[in-house]
Coordinates of C-alpha atoms in Angstrom, one line a residue:
M1 CA 0.1 30.2 46.9
E2 CA 1.7 27.6 44.7
D3 CA 0.1 24.7 46.6
T4 CA -3.3 26.3 46.1
V5 CA -2.7 26.7 42.3
D6 CA -1.5 23.1 42.1
H7 CA -4.5 21.8 44.0
F8 CA -6.8 23.8 41.6
I9 CA -5.1 22.3 38.5
Y10 CA -5.4 18.8 40.0
V11 CA -9.1 19.2 40.8
V12 CA -10.0 20.7 37.4
G13 CA -7.7 18.2 35.6
T14 CA -9.4 15.2 37.1
H15 CA -12.8 16.6 36.3
N16 CA -12.0 17.0 32.6
Q17 CA -10.6 13.5 32.0
I18 CA -12.7 11.5 29.5
G19 CA -13.3 7.9 30.3
S20 CA -15.9 5.1 30.2
P21 CA -19.6 5.5 31.1
L22 CA -18.7 4.0 34.5
D23 CA -16.1 6.8 35.0
Y24 CA -18.8 9.3 34.1
L25 CA -21.2 7.9 36.8
K26 CA -18.3 8.0 39.4
K27 CA -17.7 11.7 38.5
I28 CA -21.4 12.5 39.1
A29 CA -21.3 10.8 42.4
K30 CA -18.1 12.7 43.4
K31 CA -19.4 16.1 42.3
P32 CA -20.1 17.3 45.9
Q33 CA -16.6 16.3 46.8
R34 CA -15.2 18.3 43.8
L35 CA -17.3 21.3 44.8
L36 CA -15.9 21.0 48.3
S37 CA -12.4 21.0 46.9
L38 CA -13.2 24.1 44.8
D39 CA -14.7 25.8 47.9
E40 CA -11.5 25.0 49.8
I41 CA -9.4 26.5 47.0
A42 CA -11.6 29.6 47.0
S43 CA -11.1 29.9 50.8
E44 CA -7.3 29.6 50.4
I45 CA -7.2 32.3 47.7
K46 CA -9.3 34.6 50.0
K47 CA -6.8 34.0 52.8
I48 CA -3.8 34.7 50.5
K49 CA -5.5 37.9 49.2
Q50 CA -6.1 39.0 52.8
E51 CA -2.5 38.4 53.7
L52 CA -1.3 40.4 50.7
I53 CA -3.6 43.3 51.7
Q54 CA -2.2 43.2 55.3
L55 CA 1.4 43.2 53.9
S56 CA 0.6 46.1 51.7
E57 CA -0.9 48.1 54.6
S58 CA 2.1 47.2 56.8
K59 CA 4.5 48.4 54.1
D60 CA 2.5 51.7 53.8
R61 CA 2.7 52.1 57.5
W62 CA 6.5 51.7 57.8
T63 CA 7.7 53.4 54.6
K64 CA 7.0 56.5 52.6
P65 CA 7.5 56.9 48.9
L66 CA 10.0 59.5 47.6
D67 CA 9.6 61.5 44.4
G68 CA 11.9 59.0 42.6
G69 CA 9.7 56.1 43.6
T70 CA 12.1 54.6 46.2
D71 CA 10.8 53.7 49.6
V72 CA 12.6 54.7 52.9
P73 CA 11.7 54.1 56.5
A74 CA 9.1 56.6 57.7
G75 CA 11.0 57.6 60.8
S76 CA 11.9 61.2 61.2
Y77 CA 15.0 62.5 59.5
E78 CA 16.5 63.5 62.9
T79 CA 16.1 59.9 64.3
E80 CA 17.6 58.4 61.2
K81 CA 20.5 60.8 61.3
E82 CA 21.4 59.7 64.8
M83 CA 21.6 56.1 63.7
Y84 CA 24.6 57.0 61.5
L85 CA 26.9 58.6 64.0
P86 CA 30.4 57.2 64.3
G87 CA 30.5 54.2 66.6
H88 CA 26.7 54.0 66.9
D89 CA 26.2 50.3 65.9
Y90 CA 29.6 49.6 64.4
S91 CA 31.8 50.4 67.4
I92 CA 33.4 47.0 67.4
R93 CA 36.8 46.2 69.0
D94 CA 39.5 45.0 66.6
E95 CA 39.6 41.6 68.2
E96 CA 35.9 41.2 67.6
L97 CA 36.2 41.8 63.9
A98 CA 36.7 38.6 61.8
G99 CA 37.4 38.1 58.1
I100 CA 38.0 41.8 57.3
D101 CA 41.9 41.8 57.1
K102 CA 42.0 41.6 53.3
N103 CA 39.3 44.3 52.8
K104 CA 40.9 46.4 55.5
Q105 CA 44.3 46.4 53.8
T106 CA 42.7 47.1 50.4
L107 CA 40.9 50.1 51.9
I108 CA 44.0 51.4 53.7
S109 CA 46.1 51.0 50.5
S110 CA 43.4 53.0 48.5
L111 CA 43.5 55.7 51.1
K112 CA 47.2 56.1 51.0
F113 CA 47.4 56.0 47.2
E114 CA 48.9 59.3 46.1
D115 CA 46.8 59.9 43.0
P116 CA 45.3 63.4 42.8
S117 CA 42.5 62.1 40.6
L118 CA 41.3 59.7 43.3
R119 CA 38.5 61.5 45.0
I120 CA 36.1 58.8 46.2
I121 CA 36.6 55.3 47.6
V122 CA 33.4 53.3 47.7
V123 CA 32.7 50.6 50.2
W124 CA 29.7 48.6 48.9
G125 CA 27.9 45.3 49.4
M126 CA 24.8 43.8 50.8
G127 CA 23.3 45.1 54.0
G128 CA 24.7 43.6 57.2
I129 CA 28.0 42.4 55.9
G130 CA 30.1 44.9 57.9
K131 CA 30.7 47.8 55.6
S132 CA 30.2 50.4 58.3
S133 CA 32.2 48.4 60.8
L134 CA 35.1 48.1 58.4
A135 CA 35.0 51.8 57.5
N136 CA 34.7 52.9 61.1
N137 CA 37.6 50.6 62.1
V138 CA 39.9 52.1 59.5
Y139 CA 38.7 55.6 60.3
K140 CA 39.6 55.2 64.0
N141 CA 42.9 53.3 63.5
E142 CA 44.3 55.0 60.5
G143 CA 42.9 58.6 60.8
F144 CA 46.0 59.9 62.5
N145 CA 48.0 59.4 59.3
F146 CA 46.0 62.1 57.5
D147 CA 46.0 65.9 57.8
C148 CA 42.2 65.9 58.3
R149 CA 39.4 63.5 58.6
A150 CA 35.6 63.5 58.9
W151 CA 33.1 60.7 59.5
V152 CA 30.0 61.3 57.5
S153 CA 27.4 58.6 56.8
I154 CA 24.8 59.2 54.1
S155 CA 21.6 57.3 54.3
Q156 CA 18.7 57.2 51.8
S157 CA 17.3 60.4 53.1
Y158 CA 19.7 63.2 53.8
K159 CA 20.2 67.0 53.7
L160 CA 23.2 68.3 51.9
E161 CA 23.6 71.1 54.4
D162 CA 24.0 68.5 57.2
I163 CA 26.7 66.7 55.3
W164 CA 28.7 69.9 54.8
K165 CA 28.2 70.9 58.4
K166 CA 29.3 67.5 59.7
M167 CA 32.4 67.5 57.5
L168 CA 33.4 71.0 58.5
T169 CA 32.8 70.3 62.2
D170 CA 35.0 67.2 62.2
I171 CA 37.7 68.9 60.1
L172 CA 37.9 72.2 62.0
K173 CA 37.5 70.8 65.6
K174 CA 41.2 69.9 65.7
D175 CA 42.1 73.6 65.0
K176 CA 39.6 74.7 67.7
K177 CA 38.5 77.6 65.5
E178 CA 35.4 79.5 66.2
F179 CA 32.8 79.3 63.4
D180 CA 29.1 79.7 63.1
L181 CA 27.8 77.1 60.6
G182 CA 24.2 77.5 61.7
T183 CA 23.7 80.7 59.7
M184 CA 25.4 79.5 56.5
D185 CA 23.4 78.2 53.5
S186 CA 24.4 75.1 51.5
A187 CA 26.5 77.1 49.0
E188 CA 28.4 79.0 51.7
L189 CA 29.0 75.7 53.6
R190 CA 30.3 74.1 50.4
E191 CA 32.6 77.0 49.6
K192 CA 34.0 77.0 53.2
L193 CA 34.6 73.3 52.9
I194 CA 36.5 73.7 49.6
K195 CA 38.7 76.5 51.1
T196 CA 39.4 74.5 54.2
L197 CA 40.4 71.4 52.3
D198 CA 42.6 73.4 49.9
K199 CA 44.8 74.7 52.8

């Protein structure tokens, strides 16, 4: 795009230069060449416009807008939910992980910090830098140090009921208690989770 604009500026700029009468005659002789250059520029702009239209259509095909204006992949919620199961893409052996020792120790220290006001630990950063691998590694290797644990990944599209159910399932499975989460609504699931964690 920039090359096309630069070429246009050059062609228009050379046309508008004022010179001697001889220069004027040369310009008249070169007029067909200048028109050819402008035609090439117009063709390039049409190609760029077509590519932008194709990109826009491609984006519309692969994403769907949310009420808040954010775009998420158009795949079904169930398919997306399966991608965030423990060990799905981030089941990496300890010896395969590189450069996470400092962040791993920081995360472990934060988990073991005995401050009752500490409720959430956030692992954040650009996509693809190993956040899920780090969290999964700590979850698997340090989970036995805690009374209960649950692996819950939250993507851009989620259902609160599924989060509560997943947490309760992971927490209660060690007690092997019988429970029917399928009939509970979001408020009941939340209340059961609070009572379970208070024990």
